[in-house]
Amino acid sequence: MAGMLLSNAERFYIWDGVEENFRSDGRSNKDYRPMELETDVVSSASGSARLRLANTDVLVCVKTEIDTPKSDKPGLGSIEFFVDCSANATPEFEGRGGEQLANRISNLLQRAYHSSQAFNLKQLCIFEGKQCWKLYVDILILECGGNLCDAVSLAVKAALFNTRIPFVKAALMDGGNIDLQLSDDPFDSKRLEVGTAPLLVTLCRMDEENIVDPTAEEETCIAVSIVVGVSGNPALYTSSEDTTPSDHKCTTISMSGNGGILPDAMKIVIAEGITAAKCLDEALGRTLLQERNRTNLQKKDSYGFLK
Amino acid sequence: MPLDYRRFNGPEDSVSYKQFSTNFTRSYDELFKGLFDENGKRIDGREFTEARPLYTKTNVISQAKGSAYVELKNTKVVCSVFDPREIVGHQNEYSIYGQIYCEVKFAPFSCPRRRRGLAPDTDERALSANFKTAIQTAIQSTKFRNFQMDVFVYILEHDGACLAAAINAACLALTDAVVPMMDIFSARTAAVINNQIFVDPTEAEENLALMPTDNETNHGIITLTVIDHLRNITDLQQIGSIDADCLIKVIDILLEECAKLMPLFKDLIIDNVFEQYKEHQVYLSIKKQVNEELSNKVKEWTLIVKDK
């Protein structure tokens, strides 16, 4: 955040803390802040999730629409990400202020979800060459407390996990038209396979140390940060046993900031990014399955301000 | 950049006729086989770790402070750097760093698969942002405080590795514009298809690297920028799905390839300095000659005036 002004003393305090592996809020360099995740918060969306990571608050909603597939990819649906930096988060986002950040995050997500090993678009196909589902993932940033990328990617995966797509029967009619048949029952729907969906991990380089999950204050002291997108393990997102676990692979890497990093350090950063993503993926999978089991039993209580 | 509605942007929902050709509907395996010739080499005769020859030329645009043209076989890129100018408008606070504004633009006719629109699309905006991250570290932005410098890249023809070509062109254009920099930098791209690494991929290889497949092999594109002397990676962009071991292998190969470009750049820069020195010598000799002639004339005239 460019709006945050820190004195040199405060900067040195943060730098020295990182060097001692003891950050200003008591965490070590490899610790995340506590998170709060809630799914199914917006009734008008096909799937939604709200994630609070300390002071960072994001709301993700998935809307589904029927679209015609591209002529060069007849068997694939599509997924698009839109980030809205609300001026509620910081006054800086007012007008077109948040556009650059919004573009950056949506680009990162688009790239991370590009590979078929990260997100299989085949499951969105209704009738090859004619009709497919298009997922609109709308990301609303309600509060900025640092580490937006990670929070957004977690919330997106949770929202996609929560998404229901109605079963559609499609038949080819005379003249090449498509006849779609939809059930009135909202529970006559399928879930998406999102186990492999990638999570983004931001690693910030400070002197010789890499830190994860920087606070807004720490973000102002960083010269260079690397975002690593790592695909998930589908076995963690299902209660059935027959899913084959897959490796965690890098689906995107991007650097930002005015600085460089030595090749050896870069390799460490990538390895640490994958480890961090693995831990996050495990925790997220566990939480989402718990949440789903709870909602299946009874109507859940909502915890956030969205009631 | 706002869209210019007075300009006719062409049809929006037309498709290329090539999509209906038999060549287009080939399957992944056929396309993959099509990348090799009968000797198991790449179709243009290169080894897998062999990059295309690089052609460079500086000072190609006379209006710009510095400019460069870079050619990787069929990838053709022009980059121009304009003088720093004062930041005007809404940002009236003083900034201790100079700003760099980058814009990467594809020519409408540059891509073999489709026509590019005139307005910048999301691809181009993302490319501009990546380009900026890659070059801004090397530039000493404290030397032109509160000023903005514009770097424009125009991709004339796209045959793979256009981000790397743009970054290389920017390095030469910036040195041509005598912008204060830490050091020169260079960039290289590699594609991974079916676990096989292709250094400096062509458009066909890049297309296949990003094509959705059923198999679980590594695929993707990686672009790496490195500052020469400091051996610092200033930008690493990856897309696709690649495991850590393969990624590290690619990074090592790309670092080597980037280092190979450096002597070429240095030669070109030194040549430019020599040429400019020669030009300056010619200028000095002409100046001397003119001055001598003028002083002779002055002597003549003073004699004439005295005689009268």
Coordinates of C-alpha atoms in Angstrom, one line a residue:
Chain A
M1 CA 0.0 0.0 0.0
A2 CA 1.5 3.2 -1.1
G3 CA -0.7 5.2 1.2
M4 CA 0.9 3.9 4.3
L5 CA 3.7 6.1 5.6
L6 CA 6.3 4.6 7.9
S7 CA 9.2 6.3 9.6
N8 CA 12.7 4.9 9.2
A9 CA 12.7 3.7 12.8
E10 CA 9.5 1.7 12.1
R11 CA 11.1 0.2 9.0
F12 CA 14.2 -0.9 10.9
Y13 CA 12.1 -2.4 13.6
I14 CA 10.4 -4.6 10.9
W15 CA 13.6 -5.4 9.2
D16 CA 15.4 -6.4 12.4
G17 CA 12.4 -8.5 13.5
V18 CA 12.5 -10.4 10.2
E19 CA 16.2 -11.0 10.7
E20 CA 15.5 -12.5 14.1
N21 CA 12.7 -14.6 12.7
F22 CA 10.3 -12.9 15.1
R23 CA 8.0 -10.5 13.5
S24 CA 6.2 -7.5 15.1
D25 CA 3.0 -9.4 15.6
G26 CA 4.8 -12.4 17.2
R27 CA 4.8 -14.7 14.1
S28 CA 7.9 -16.4 12.6
N29 CA 8.8 -15.7 9.0
K30 CA 6.9 -18.7 7.8
D31 CA 3.6 -18.2 9.7
Y32 CA 0.3 -17.1 8.3
R33 CA -2.1 -15.0 10.3
P34 CA -5.4 -16.6 11.5
M35 CA -8.0 -16.8 8.8
E36 CA -11.8 -16.9 9.0
L37 CA -13.6 -18.6 6.1
E38 CA -17.3 -18.7 5.4
T39 CA -19.0 -20.2 2.3
D40 CA -22.4 -19.7 0.9
V41 CA -22.8 -16.2 2.1
V42 CA -24.6 -14.6 -0.9
S43 CA -27.8 -16.3 -1.9
S44 CA -28.1 -14.9 -5.4
A45 CA -24.8 -16.3 -6.5
S46 CA -24.1 -19.9 -7.6
G47 CA -21.3 -20.1 -5.1
S48 CA -19.7 -17.6 -2.7
A49 CA -17.1 -17.4 0.0
R50 CA -15.9 -14.7 2.4
L51 CA -12.4 -14.8 3.7
R52 CA -10.9 -12.7 6.4
L53 CA -7.1 -12.9 6.9
A54 CA -6.4 -10.6 9.9
N55 CA -7.3 -7.2 8.4
T56 CA -7.7 -8.4 4.8
D57 CA -11.3 -9.1 3.9
V58 CA -12.4 -10.4 0.5
L59 CA -15.8 -11.6 -0.8
V60 CA -15.9 -13.9 -3.8
C61 CA -19.0 -14.7 -5.7
V62 CA -19.4 -17.1 -8.7
K63 CA -22.1 -16.5 -11.2
T64 CA -22.7 -19.0 -14.0
E65 CA -24.0 -18.3 -17.5
I66 CA -24.5 -20.3 -20.6
D67 CA -22.3 -19.3 -23.5
T68 CA -21.2 -20.6 -26.8
P69 CA -17.6 -22.0 -26.7
K70 CA -14.8 -20.6 -28.8
S71 CA -14.5 -22.2 -32.2
D72 CA -10.9 -23.3 -31.5
K73 CA -11.9 -24.8 -28.2
P74 CA -15.2 -26.5 -28.8
G75 CA -15.2 -28.8 -25.8
L76 CA -14.2 -26.3 -23.1
G77 CA -16.1 -23.8 -21.0
S78 CA -14.5 -20.7 -19.7
I79 CA -13.7 -18.9 -16.5
E80 CA -13.2 -15.2 -16.0
F81 CA -12.0 -13.2 -13.0
F82 CA -13.0 -9.7 -12.2
V83 CA -11.5 -7.9 -9.2
D84 CA -13.2 -4.9 -7.8
C85 CA -11.2 -2.8 -5.3
S86 CA -13.9 -1.2 -3.3
A87 CA -13.2 2.4 -2.1
N88 CA -14.4 1.1 1.3
A89 CA -11.0 -0.7 1.6
T90 CA -8.9 2.5 1.3
P91 CA -9.8 5.9 -0.1
E92 CA -7.0 5.4 -2.5
F93 CA -9.2 3.0 -4.5
E94 CA -11.7 5.7 -5.2
G95 CA -12.4 6.3 -8.9
R96 CA -9.9 4.4 -11.0
G97 CA -7.3 4.3 -8.2
G98 CA -7.6 0.5 -7.6
E99 CA -7.6 -0.4 -11.3
Q100 CA -3.9 -1.3 -11.5
L101 CA -4.1 -3.6 -8.5
A102 CA -7.3 -5.1 -9.7
N103 CA -5.8 -5.8 -13.1
R104 CA -2.7 -7.4 -11.5
I105 CA -4.7 -9.8 -9.3
S106 CA -7.1 -10.8 -12.1
N107 CA -4.2 -11.4 -14.5
L108 CA -2.5 -13.5 -11.9
L109 CA -5.6 -15.6 -11.3
Q110 CA -6.3 -15.9 -15.0
R111 CA -2.8 -17.2 -15.6
A112 CA -2.8 -19.5 -12.6
Y113 CA -6.1 -21.1 -13.8
H114 CA -4.9 -21.3 -17.4
S115 CA -3.5 -24.9 -17.4
S116 CA -5.9 -27.8 -17.7
Q117 CA -4.0 -29.4 -14.9
A118 CA -5.0 -26.6 -12.6
F119 CA -8.6 -26.2 -13.6
N120 CA -10.3 -28.5 -16.0
L121 CA -12.6 -26.6 -18.2
K122 CA -14.0 -29.7 -19.8
Q123 CA -16.4 -30.1 -16.8
L124 CA -18.1 -26.9 -18.0
C125 CA -19.0 -28.3 -21.4
I126 CA -22.7 -28.9 -22.0
F127 CA -22.8 -29.7 -25.7
E128 CA -19.6 -29.8 -27.6
G129 CA -19.2 -26.9 -30.0
K130 CA -22.6 -25.4 -29.1
Q131 CA -23.1 -24.7 -25.5
C132 CA -20.9 -24.4 -22.4
W133 CA -20.9 -22.9 -19.0
K134 CA -19.1 -19.6 -18.4
L135 CA -18.1 -18.9 -14.8
Y136 CA -17.8 -15.3 -13.7
V137 CA -15.7 -15.1 -10.6
D138 CA -16.3 -11.6 -9.1
I139 CA -13.9 -10.7 -6.3
L140 CA -14.7 -7.8 -4.0
I141 CA -12.0 -6.5 -1.9
L142 CA -13.6 -5.1 1.3
E143 CA -10.6 -4.4 3.4
C144 CA -6.8 -4.3 2.7
G145 CA -4.5 -5.6 5.4
G146 CA -1.7 -6.9 3.2
N147 CA -1.2 -10.1 1.3
L148 CA -4.2 -9.7 -1.0
C149 CA -3.1 -12.3 -3.6
D150 CA -3.1 -15.2 -1.1
A151 CA -6.4 -14.3 0.5
V152 CA -8.1 -13.8 -2.9
S153 CA -6.8 -17.2 -4.2
L154 CA -8.0 -19.0 -1.1
A155 CA -11.4 -17.4 -1.3
V156 CA -11.7 -18.1 -5.0
K157 CA -11.0 -21.8 -4.5
A158 CA -13.5 -21.9 -1.6
A159 CA -16.2 -20.1 -3.7
L160 CA -15.6 -22.5 -6.6
F161 CA -15.9 -25.5 -4.2
N162 CA -19.2 -24.1 -3.0
T163 CA -20.5 -23.5 -6.6
R164 CA -23.4 -25.6 -7.8
I165 CA -24.1 -25.9 -11.5
P166 CA -27.6 -27.2 -12.5
F167 CA -27.8 -30.4 -14.4
V168 CA -28.7 -29.6 -18.0
K169 CA -30.0 -32.0 -20.6
A170 CA -29.1 -30.7 -24.0
A171 CA -30.3 -32.1 -27.3
L172 CA -29.6 -31.2 -30.8
M173 CA -32.8 -30.0 -32.6
D174 CA -33.5 -29.5 -36.3
G175 CA -31.5 -26.8 -37.9
G176 CA -28.6 -27.1 -35.5
N177 CA -30.4 -25.4 -32.6
I178 CA -29.9 -26.6 -29.0
D179 CA -32.7 -27.5 -26.7
L180 CA -31.8 -27.2 -23.1
Q181 CA -33.8 -28.8 -20.3
L182 CA -33.3 -27.5 -16.8
S183 CA -34.8 -28.8 -13.6
D184 CA -36.7 -26.5 -11.2
D185 CA -35.1 -28.1 -8.2
P186 CA -32.1 -26.1 -7.0
F187 CA -30.6 -29.2 -5.5
D188 CA -30.6 -31.0 -8.8
S189 CA -27.1 -29.7 -9.4
K190 CA -23.6 -30.8 -9.6
R191 CA -20.5 -29.6 -7.8
L192 CA -17.3 -28.5 -9.6
E193 CA -14.1 -30.5 -9.4
V194 CA -11.9 -27.8 -7.9
G195 CA -9.3 -30.0 -6.0
T196 CA -6.5 -29.0 -8.4
A197 CA -7.3 -25.3 -8.4
P198 CA -4.2 -23.3 -7.7
L199 CA -3.4 -21.2 -4.6
L200 CA -1.2 -18.2 -4.8
V201 CA 1.6 -17.7 -2.3
T202 CA 3.3 -14.4 -2.0
L203 CA 6.9 -14.6 -0.8
C204 CA 8.7 -11.4 0.1
R205 CA 12.4 -11.1 0.0
M206 CA 13.9 -9.1 2.9
D207 CA 17.7 -9.0 3.0
E208 CA 18.4 -12.8 3.2
E209 CA 15.1 -13.9 4.5
N210 CA 11.8 -14.8 2.8
I211 CA 8.6 -14.1 4.5
V212 CA 5.1 -15.2 3.8
D213 CA 1.8 -13.4 4.5
P214 CA 3.2 -9.8 4.9
T215 CA 1.1 -7.3 6.7
A216 CA 0.4 -3.9 5.1
E217 CA 3.2 -2.4 7.1
E218 CA 5.6 -5.0 6.0
E219 CA 4.6 -4.6 2.4
T220 CA 6.0 -1.1 2.4
C221 CA 9.4 -2.3 3.4
I222 CA 9.8 -4.8 0.7
A223 CA 11.8 -4.3 -2.5
V224 CA 10.8 -7.4 -4.3
S225 CA 8.0 -10.0 -3.9
I226 CA 7.4 -13.2 -5.8
V227 CA 4.0 -14.7 -6.3
V228 CA 4.0 -18.5 -6.8
G229 CA 0.8 -20.2 -8.0
V230 CA 0.7 -23.9 -7.0
S231 CA -1.9 -26.4 -8.1
G232 CA -3.8 -28.3 -5.3
N233 CA -4.3 -31.9 -4.4
P234 CA -7.7 -33.2 -5.4
A235 CA -7.6 -36.0 -2.7
L236 CA -8.0 -33.3 0.0
Y237 CA -11.2 -31.9 -1.4
T238 CA -13.3 -35.0 -1.4
S239 CA -14.5 -37.4 1.2
S240 CA -14.4 -40.4 -1.2
E241 CA -11.2 -42.4 -1.3
D242 CA -10.8 -43.1 -5.0
T243 CA -9.3 -39.8 -6.1
T244 CA -5.7 -40.0 -7.1
P245 CA -3.6 -37.4 -5.4
S246 CA -1.5 -35.3 -7.7
D247 CA 1.7 -33.5 -7.4
H248 CA 1.8 -29.9 -6.5
K249 CA 3.0 -28.1 -9.6
C250 CA 3.8 -24.4 -10.3
T251 CA 1.1 -23.0 -12.5
T252 CA 2.3 -19.4 -12.4
I253 CA 5.2 -17.3 -11.2
S254 CA 5.3 -13.6 -11.3
M255 CA 7.5 -11.0 -9.7
S256 CA 6.7 -7.5 -8.7
G257 CA 8.5 -4.6 -7.1
N258 CA 11.6 -2.7 -7.9
G259 CA 14.3 -5.2 -7.1
G260 CA 16.1 -8.3 -8.1
I261 CA 16.8 -11.7 -6.6
L262 CA 19.8 -14.0 -7.0
P263 CA 19.3 -17.3 -8.9
D264 CA 20.0 -19.5 -5.9
A265 CA 17.6 -17.5 -3.7
M266 CA 15.0 -17.8 -6.5
K267 CA 15.1 -21.6 -6.3
I268 CA 14.7 -21.5 -2.5
V269 CA 11.7 -19.1 -3.0
I270 CA 10.0 -21.5 -5.4
A271 CA 10.6 -24.5 -3.1
E272 CA 9.3 -22.6 -0.1
G273 CA 6.3 -21.3 -2.1
I274 CA 5.3 -24.9 -3.0
T275 CA 5.7 -26.0 0.7
A276 CA 3.5 -23.1 1.9
A277 CA 0.9 -23.8 -0.7
K278 CA 0.8 -27.5 0.3
C279 CA 0.1 -26.5 3.9
L280 CA -2.6 -24.0 2.9
D281 CA -4.2 -26.5 0.5
E282 CA -4.4 -29.1 3.3
A283 CA -5.9 -26.6 5.7
L284 CA -8.4 -25.3 3.2
G285 CA -9.5 -28.7 2.1
R286 CA -10.1 -29.8 5.7
T287 CA -12.1 -26.7 6.5
L288 CA -14.2 -26.8 3.4
L289 CA -15.2 -30.5 3.9
Q290 CA -16.0 -29.7 7.5
E291 CA -18.2 -26.8 6.4
R292 CA -19.9 -28.9 3.8
N293 CA -20.7 -31.6 6.3
R294 CA -22.1 -29.1 8.8
T295 CA -24.4 -27.4 6.2
N296 CA -25.6 -30.8 5.1
L297 CA -26.8 -31.5 8.6
Q298 CA -28.5 -28.3 9.6
K299 CA -28.8 -24.7 8.5
K300 CA -25.7 -23.0 9.6
D301 CA -25.3 -19.9 11.5
S302 CA -23.5 -17.1 9.8
Y303 CA -20.6 -15.5 11.5
G304 CA -19.7 -12.4 9.4
F305 CA -21.7 -9.3 8.9
L306 CA -23.4 -10.8 5.9
K307 CA -26.6 -12.4 7.3
Chain B
M1 CA -5.9 4.1 -22.8
P2 CA -9.3 5.3 -24.0
L3 CA -10.8 3.7 -27.0
D4 CA -11.0 6.0 -30.0
Y5 CA -14.5 5.6 -31.3
R6 CA -13.9 7.7 -34.4
R7 CA -11.6 5.1 -35.7
F8 CA -13.1 2.0 -37.2
N9 CA -11.9 -0.9 -35.2
G10 CA -12.9 -3.7 -37.5
P11 CA -15.5 -6.4 -36.9
E12 CA -15.6 -7.8 -33.4
D13 CA -17.1 -11.3 -33.8
S14 CA -15.5 -12.5 -37.0
V15 CA -13.2 -15.6 -37.0
S16 CA -10.1 -16.3 -39.0
Y17 CA -10.7 -18.5 -42.1
K18 CA -7.8 -20.6 -41.0
Q19 CA -9.9 -22.1 -38.2
F20 CA -11.7 -24.1 -40.9
S21 CA -8.6 -25.6 -42.5
T22 CA -7.5 -29.2 -41.9
N23 CA -4.3 -27.9 -40.5
F24 CA -6.2 -26.2 -37.7
T25 CA -8.2 -29.2 -36.5
R26 CA -5.1 -31.4 -35.9
S27 CA -4.9 -33.1 -32.6
Y28 CA -2.4 -32.4 -29.9
D29 CA -0.3 -35.4 -30.8
E30 CA -0.2 -34.5 -34.4
L31 CA 0.8 -31.0 -33.6
F32 CA 3.5 -32.2 -31.2
K33 CA 4.9 -34.5 -33.9
G34 CA 4.8 -31.6 -36.3
L35 CA 7.4 -29.7 -34.2
F36 CA 10.2 -32.1 -35.2
D37 CA 11.9 -33.0 -38.4
E38 CA 13.0 -36.5 -39.4
N39 CA 16.3 -36.2 -37.5
G40 CA 14.5 -35.5 -34.2
K41 CA 15.5 -31.8 -34.3
R42 CA 13.1 -28.9 -34.2
I43 CA 11.4 -28.1 -37.5
D44 CA 13.7 -25.1 -38.2
G45 CA 16.8 -27.3 -37.7
R46 CA 17.7 -26.0 -34.2
E47 CA 18.7 -28.1 -31.2
F48 CA 16.3 -27.9 -28.2
T49 CA 18.6 -25.7 -26.2
E50 CA 19.6 -23.6 -29.2
A51 CA 18.2 -20.1 -29.5
R52 CA 17.5 -18.3 -32.7
P53 CA 20.1 -15.8 -33.9
L54 CA 19.5 -12.3 -32.7
Y55 CA 19.7 -9.3 -35.0
T56 CA 19.9 -5.9 -33.4
K57 CA 20.0 -2.4 -34.7
T58 CA 19.9 0.8 -32.6
N59 CA 18.9 4.3 -33.4
V60 CA 16.1 3.3 -35.8
I61 CA 13.6 6.0 -34.9
S62 CA 14.9 9.5 -35.3
Q63 CA 12.1 11.2 -33.3
A64 CA 12.9 9.2 -30.1
K65 CA 15.8 9.8 -27.8
G66 CA 16.8 6.2 -28.1
S67 CA 15.5 3.3 -30.1
A68 CA 16.3 -0.3 -31.0
Y69 CA 15.0 -2.9 -33.4
V70 CA 15.4 -6.6 -32.5
E71 CA 14.7 -9.6 -34.7
L72 CA 14.6 -13.2 -33.7
K73 CA 14.0 -14.7 -37.1
N74 CA 10.3 -13.9 -37.5
T75 CA 9.8 -12.1 -34.2
K76 CA 10.3 -8.4 -34.9
V77 CA 10.1 -5.8 -32.3
V78 CA 10.7 -2.0 -32.2
C79 CA 11.3 -0.2 -29.0
S80 CA 11.7 3.5 -28.5
V81 CA 12.6 5.6 -25.4
F82 CA 11.5 9.2 -25.1
D83 CA 13.1 11.9 -23.0
P84 CA 11.9 12.3 -19.4
R85 CA 9.1 14.8 -19.1
E86 CA 7.6 16.5 -16.0
I87 CA 4.7 14.6 -14.5
V88 CA 1.6 16.7 -14.9
G89 CA -2.0 16.2 -13.9
H90 CA -3.5 14.7 -10.8
Q91 CA -0.2 13.7 -9.2
N92 CA 1.0 17.0 -8.0
E93 CA 3.0 15.7 -5.1
Y94 CA 6.8 15.5 -5.5
S95 CA 8.1 12.0 -6.0
I96 CA 11.7 11.1 -5.3
Y97 CA 11.7 8.4 -7.9
G98 CA 11.3 9.0 -11.6
Q99 CA 8.3 7.2 -13.1
I100 CA 8.6 4.8 -16.0
Y101 CA 5.6 4.4 -18.3
C102 CA 5.7 1.3 -20.5
E103 CA 3.4 0.3 -23.2
V104 CA 3.7 -2.9 -25.2
K105 CA 1.5 -3.0 -28.3
F106 CA 0.9 -5.7 -30.9
A107 CA 0.5 -4.6 -34.5
P108 CA -3.0 -5.5 -35.7
F109 CA -1.3 -7.8 -38.3
S110 CA 1.3 -9.3 -36.0
C111 CA -0.3 -12.5 -34.9
P112 CA -0.6 -15.5 -37.3
R113 CA -3.8 -16.8 -35.7
R114 CA -6.0 -13.7 -35.4
R115 CA -6.1 -10.0 -36.0
R116 CA -5.3 -7.9 -33.0
G117 CA -7.6 -5.0 -32.1
L118 CA -6.3 -1.4 -32.0
A119 CA -7.4 -0.8 -28.4
P120 CA -5.1 -2.5 -25.8
D121 CA -6.6 -5.8 -24.6
T122 CA -6.0 -7.6 -21.3
D123 CA -3.1 -9.5 -22.9
E124 CA -1.3 -6.4 -23.9
R125 CA -1.9 -4.7 -20.5
A126 CA -0.5 -7.8 -18.7
L127 CA 2.5 -7.8 -21.0
S128 CA 3.1 -4.1 -20.4
A129 CA 3.0 -4.7 -16.7
N130 CA 5.5 -7.7 -16.9
F131 CA 7.7 -5.7 -19.2
K132 CA 7.8 -2.8 -16.7
T133 CA 8.8 -5.0 -13.8
A134 CA 11.6 -6.5 -15.9
I135 CA 13.2 -3.2 -16.9
Q136 CA 12.5 -0.9 -14.0
T137 CA 15.0 -2.4 -11.6
A138 CA 17.9 -1.7 -13.9
I139 CA 17.0 1.9 -14.4
Q140 CA 18.3 4.4 -11.9
S141 CA 15.1 6.2 -11.4
T142 CA 16.5 8.6 -8.8
K143 CA 18.4 10.4 -11.6
F144 CA 15.3 11.9 -13.1
R145 CA 13.1 12.7 -10.0
N146 CA 9.6 13.8 -10.5
F147 CA 9.9 13.1 -14.2
Q148 CA 8.3 10.4 -16.3
M149 CA 10.1 8.5 -19.0
D150 CA 8.1 6.7 -21.7
V151 CA 9.2 3.4 -23.1
F152 CA 7.1 2.1 -26.0
V153 CA 7.3 -1.3 -27.6
Y154 CA 5.7 -2.2 -30.9
I155 CA 5.6 -5.8 -31.9
L156 CA 5.6 -5.9 -35.7
E157 CA 5.6 -9.7 -36.0
H158 CA 5.0 -12.3 -33.4
D159 CA 6.6 -15.6 -33.8
G160 CA 7.2 -16.5 -30.1
A161 CA 9.3 -15.1 -27.3
C162 CA 8.0 -11.6 -27.9
L163 CA 8.3 -10.5 -24.2
A164 CA 12.0 -11.5 -24.3
A165 CA 12.6 -9.7 -27.6
A166 CA 10.8 -6.6 -26.2
I167 CA 13.0 -6.6 -23.1
N168 CA 16.2 -7.1 -25.1
A169 CA 15.1 -4.2 -27.4
A170 CA 14.4 -2.1 -24.4
C171 CA 17.9 -2.7 -23.0
L172 CA 19.5 -1.5 -26.2
A173 CA 17.1 1.4 -26.6
L174 CA 17.7 2.6 -23.1
T175 CA 21.5 2.5 -23.6
D176 CA 21.0 4.3 -26.9
A177 CA 19.1 7.0 -25.1
V178 CA 21.9 7.2 -22.5
V179 CA 19.5 6.6 -19.6
P180 CA 21.4 6.0 -16.4
M181 CA 21.3 2.2 -15.6
M182 CA 22.8 -0.2 -13.1
D183 CA 23.9 -2.5 -15.9
I184 CA 22.6 -4.0 -19.1
F185 CA 20.1 -6.8 -18.9
S186 CA 18.8 -9.5 -21.2
A187 CA 15.9 -11.9 -21.4
R188 CA 15.2 -15.3 -22.8
T189 CA 12.1 -17.4 -23.1
A190 CA 11.7 -21.2 -22.9
A191 CA 8.7 -23.4 -23.5
V192 CA 8.0 -26.8 -21.9
I193 CA 5.9 -29.2 -23.9
N194 CA 5.5 -32.9 -22.8
N195 CA 8.5 -32.5 -20.4
Q196 CA 10.7 -31.4 -23.2
I197 CA 12.3 -28.0 -22.9
F198 CA 12.4 -25.7 -26.0
V199 CA 14.6 -22.7 -25.7
D200 CA 13.4 -19.6 -27.5
P201 CA 10.2 -21.1 -28.8
T202 CA 8.4 -20.2 -32.0
E203 CA 4.7 -19.2 -32.0
A204 CA 3.7 -22.8 -32.9
E205 CA 5.7 -24.2 -29.9
E206 CA 4.2 -21.5 -27.6
N207 CA 0.7 -22.3 -28.7
L208 CA 1.2 -26.0 -28.0
A209 CA 2.8 -25.3 -24.6
L210 CA -0.4 -23.6 -23.5
M211 CA -2.8 -25.9 -25.2
P212 CA -5.1 -27.9 -22.8
T213 CA -4.1 -31.6 -22.6
D214 CA -5.2 -34.7 -20.9
N215 CA -1.8 -36.0 -19.9
E216 CA -0.1 -35.0 -16.7
T217 CA 3.2 -33.9 -18.2
N218 CA 4.8 -30.5 -17.6
H219 CA 3.9 -27.7 -20.0
G220 CA 4.2 -24.0 -19.9
I221 CA 6.2 -20.9 -20.9
I222 CA 8.9 -19.2 -18.8
T223 CA 10.5 -15.8 -19.4
L224 CA 13.5 -14.8 -17.4
T225 CA 15.3 -11.4 -17.2
V226 CA 18.6 -11.0 -15.6
I227 CA 21.0 -8.1 -15.0
D228 CA 24.4 -8.9 -16.4
H229 CA 27.0 -8.0 -13.8
L230 CA 24.9 -8.4 -10.6
R231 CA 23.5 -11.8 -11.8
N232 CA 20.2 -10.6 -10.4
I233 CA 16.9 -12.0 -11.7
T234 CA 14.7 -9.0 -12.1
D235 CA 11.8 -10.8 -13.6
L236 CA 10.5 -14.3 -13.9
Q237 CA 7.2 -15.0 -15.5
Q238 CA 5.7 -18.4 -15.8
I239 CA 2.5 -19.8 -17.0
G240 CA 1.4 -23.4 -17.4
S241 CA 2.0 -26.3 -15.1
I242 CA 5.5 -27.3 -14.3
D243 CA 7.0 -29.1 -11.3
A244 CA 9.8 -27.7 -9.2
D245 CA 12.6 -29.9 -10.6
C246 CA 11.8 -29.0 -14.2
L247 CA 11.4 -25.3 -13.3
I248 CA 14.9 -25.2 -11.7
K249 CA 16.4 -26.9 -14.8
V250 CA 14.8 -24.3 -17.1
I251 CA 16.0 -21.4 -14.9
D252 CA 19.5 -22.7 -15.2
I253 CA 19.3 -23.0 -18.9
L254 CA 17.8 -19.6 -19.3
L255 CA 20.5 -18.0 -17.1
E256 CA 23.1 -19.5 -19.4
E257 CA 21.3 -18.3 -22.5
C258 CA 20.9 -14.8 -21.1
A259 CA 24.6 -14.7 -20.4
K260 CA 25.3 -15.6 -24.0
L261 CA 23.5 -12.5 -25.2
M262 CA 25.7 -10.1 -23.2
P263 CA 28.9 -10.1 -25.4
L264 CA 26.6 -9.3 -28.4
F265 CA 25.0 -6.4 -26.6
K266 CA 28.3 -5.1 -25.3
D267 CA 29.9 -5.2 -28.8
L268 CA 26.9 -3.3 -30.2
I269 CA 27.1 -0.7 -27.5
I270 CA 30.9 -0.3 -27.9
D271 CA 30.5 -0.1 -31.7
N272 CA 27.9 2.6 -31.2
V273 CA 30.3 4.6 -28.9
F274 CA 33.1 4.3 -31.5
E275 CA 30.8 5.4 -34.2
Q276 CA 29.5 8.3 -32.2
Y277 CA 33.2 9.2 -31.4
K278 CA 34.0 9.1 -35.1
E279 CA 31.0 11.2 -35.9
H280 CA 32.1 13.7 -33.3
Q281 CA 35.6 13.8 -34.7
V282 CA 34.2 14.5 -38.2
Y283 CA 32.0 17.2 -36.6
L284 CA 35.0 18.7 -34.8
S285 CA 37.2 18.7 -38.0
I286 CA 34.4 20.4 -40.0
K287 CA 33.9 22.9 -37.2
K288 CA 37.6 23.6 -37.2
Q289 CA 37.7 24.1 -40.9
V290 CA 34.7 26.4 -40.8
N291 CA 36.2 28.4 -38.0
E292 CA 39.5 28.7 -39.9
E293 CA 37.7 29.9 -43.0
L294 CA 35.7 32.4 -41.0
S295 CA 38.7 33.8 -39.3
N296 CA 40.5 34.1 -42.7
K297 CA 37.5 36.0 -44.0
V298 CA 37.5 38.2 -40.9
K299 CA 41.2 39.0 -41.5
E300 CA 40.6 39.8 -45.1
W301 CA 37.7 42.1 -44.2
T302 CA 39.7 43.9 -41.5
L303 CA 42.4 44.5 -44.0
I304 CA 39.9 45.9 -46.5
V305 CA 38.4 48.1 -43.9
K306 CA 41.9 49.3 -42.8
D307 CA 42.9 50.1 -46.4
K308 CA 39.9 52.3 -46.8

